[in-house]
């Protein structure tokens, strides 16, 4: 039986699609020909298992488990926002990008999780943390900053448990906006803030 040219083309296209699906490119076929695809998928799953941090239980303790005292008020290093950015400019020329850390402290109150914040003045709230010293480890620096701001006055050493990194924020310029990514046109960000 003779075939027209359009029938020949259609048959060739169908054979090409069958060959592509069988060779492992495109969508896998659900038959015995693609048993190698199933082996490849199981190998991928074995290599890249999800980390335990993704589906981990976080223990929240009631706010009443914590003791709060009073300390002398802490003041900002800079009297104004322009002064803070001028200090950042000066430090950037000397030591490079500023590295800072903040800690998210979760407690349980009234049946809901709460995040503890520090109050500065009457209208500004922030997470505990601050700037790292040059060359200081991030976790050790956060422990130092938490002890300075939230630690006990009697000098008893605090055993802070710093767990996962939950966010990264980047300041591309000497200006207030921060982003959870480095903008593509920025080669030297001015600050990297990491949240634990």
XYZ file of C-alpha atoms in Angstrom:
196
model
C 0.000 0.000 0.000
C 1.453 3.341 -0.999
C 1.600 6.196 1.538
C 1.345 9.876 0.818
C 4.115 12.235 1.876
C 2.012 13.638 4.730
C 1.426 10.111 6.061
C 5.164 9.379 5.881
C 5.956 12.590 7.793
C 3.363 11.799 10.450
C 4.770 8.281 10.929
C 8.355 9.607 11.161
C 7.328 12.165 13.792
C 5.571 9.479 15.809
C 8.674 7.243 15.687
C 10.864 10.167 16.774
C 8.623 10.859 19.749
C 8.665 7.184 20.728
C 12.474 7.098 20.493
C 12.844 10.262 22.576
C 10.551 8.996 25.332
C 12.360 5.654 25.422
C 15.854 7.174 25.559
C 15.264 9.059 28.794
C 14.662 12.554 27.454
C 11.344 14.259 27.938
C 8.615 12.683 30.041
C 9.242 9.076 31.059
C 6.880 6.411 29.799
C 5.167 4.127 32.277
C 6.257 0.756 30.873
C 8.973 -1.838 31.210
C 11.155 -0.085 28.616
C 11.931 2.664 31.090
C 13.034 0.593 34.039
C 16.334 2.520 33.866
C 14.441 5.767 34.514
C 13.029 4.296 37.739
C 16.536 3.283 38.825
C 17.839 6.772 38.014
C 15.064 8.381 40.080
C 15.740 6.131 43.063
C 19.456 6.972 42.812
C 18.602 10.686 42.790
C 16.364 10.265 45.844
C 19.120 8.375 47.659
C 21.703 11.094 46.950
C 19.522 14.089 47.782
C 17.484 13.276 50.843
C 15.769 16.216 52.528
C 17.632 17.626 55.494
C 16.147 16.993 58.931
C 15.872 20.753 59.494
C 12.983 21.038 57.041
C 10.521 18.845 58.937
C 11.797 19.353 62.449
C 9.690 20.001 65.527
C 10.424 23.253 67.337
C 9.799 23.237 71.060
C 8.074 26.415 72.240
C 8.084 27.132 75.953
C 5.638 29.371 77.811
C 6.708 32.929 78.482
C 6.387 32.182 82.216
C 9.440 29.881 81.948
C 11.636 32.947 81.460
C 12.772 35.506 84.007
C 12.842 39.128 82.972
C 14.821 41.735 84.835
C 15.665 45.341 84.199
C 18.941 46.650 82.857
C 20.302 50.029 82.037
C 18.851 51.186 78.713
C 20.980 50.546 75.657
C 21.382 53.374 73.205
C 22.098 53.296 69.500
C 25.704 53.990 68.502
C 24.580 56.702 66.105
C 22.370 59.707 66.887
C 20.637 59.635 63.477
C 20.149 57.511 60.371
C 22.524 59.649 58.231
C 25.188 59.295 60.953
C 24.729 55.513 60.921
C 25.252 55.355 57.164
C 28.290 57.636 57.398
C 29.799 55.264 59.988
C 28.971 52.350 57.650
C 30.788 54.165 54.790
C 33.869 54.740 56.957
C 33.926 51.121 58.159
C 33.383 49.812 54.621
C 36.568 51.570 53.475
C 38.524 50.098 56.408
C 37.164 46.546 56.868
C 34.760 45.875 53.996
C 31.193 44.629 54.122
C 29.438 44.863 57.476
C 28.248 41.535 58.841
C 25.421 41.467 61.347
C 23.297 38.793 62.989
C 19.890 38.754 64.630
C 18.182 36.092 66.705
C 14.522 35.119 66.440
C 13.420 34.034 69.926
C 10.095 32.190 69.957
C 7.917 31.751 73.049
C 4.411 30.458 73.679
C 1.810 32.802 75.174
C -2.013 32.716 75.106
C -1.970 29.621 72.895
C 0.025 31.353 70.141
C 3.710 31.598 69.228
C 5.264 35.012 69.876
C 8.538 36.541 68.716
C 10.454 38.503 71.343
C 11.492 41.976 70.180
C 13.528 44.721 71.821
C 11.948 48.152 72.052
C 14.041 51.203 71.240
C 12.344 54.462 72.126
C 8.587 54.491 71.856
C 7.975 53.396 68.279
C 10.869 51.201 67.101
C 11.177 47.458 67.703
C 13.969 45.138 66.581
C 15.236 41.602 66.929
C 18.091 41.089 69.398
C 21.496 41.043 67.755
C 23.854 43.472 66.116
C 27.123 43.909 64.269
C 29.834 41.270 64.319
C 33.432 42.130 65.058
C 35.856 41.645 62.130
C 36.668 37.937 61.769
C 34.136 36.863 64.417
C 32.164 33.646 63.894
C 28.454 34.280 63.284
C 27.124 31.872 65.922
C 29.634 32.952 68.578
C 28.951 36.591 67.742
C 25.207 36.094 68.122
C 25.744 34.377 71.484
C 27.909 37.318 72.600
C 25.304 39.858 71.486
C 22.438 37.942 73.127
C 24.383 37.768 76.395
C 25.124 41.508 76.253
C 21.500 42.462 75.653
C 19.496 39.700 77.337
C 21.978 38.021 79.679
C 21.753 37.973 83.449
C 23.248 40.740 85.559
C 24.735 38.364 88.140
C 27.291 37.082 85.616
C 25.914 33.549 85.292
C 26.947 32.233 81.887
C 24.049 31.734 79.498
C 23.903 28.627 77.334
C 22.298 29.948 74.142
C 21.128 27.373 71.609
C 21.535 28.826 68.123
C 19.990 26.580 65.494
C 19.081 27.150 61.859
C 19.716 30.076 59.567
C 16.246 31.289 58.644
C 17.070 34.269 56.461
C 19.675 36.403 54.733
C 19.236 40.102 54.002
C 21.555 42.235 51.912
C 22.018 46.003 51.860
C 23.279 46.913 48.373
C 24.039 50.593 49.096
C 24.496 52.989 51.998
C 20.726 53.401 52.210
C 17.957 51.851 54.347
C 16.482 49.274 51.901
C 17.542 45.658 52.406
C 16.667 42.717 50.178
C 16.561 38.921 50.677
C 18.905 38.608 47.674
C 21.830 40.481 46.147
C 20.541 42.544 43.216
C 22.239 41.423 39.988
C 23.949 44.760 39.331
C 25.589 44.875 42.800
C 29.115 43.464 43.072
C 30.007 44.751 46.551
C 27.074 44.735 48.981
C 27.508 47.001 51.988
C 25.934 44.738 54.630
C 24.944 41.106 55.072
C 22.444 40.412 57.852
C 21.815 36.796 58.816
C 18.831 35.701 60.914
C 19.020 32.648 63.187
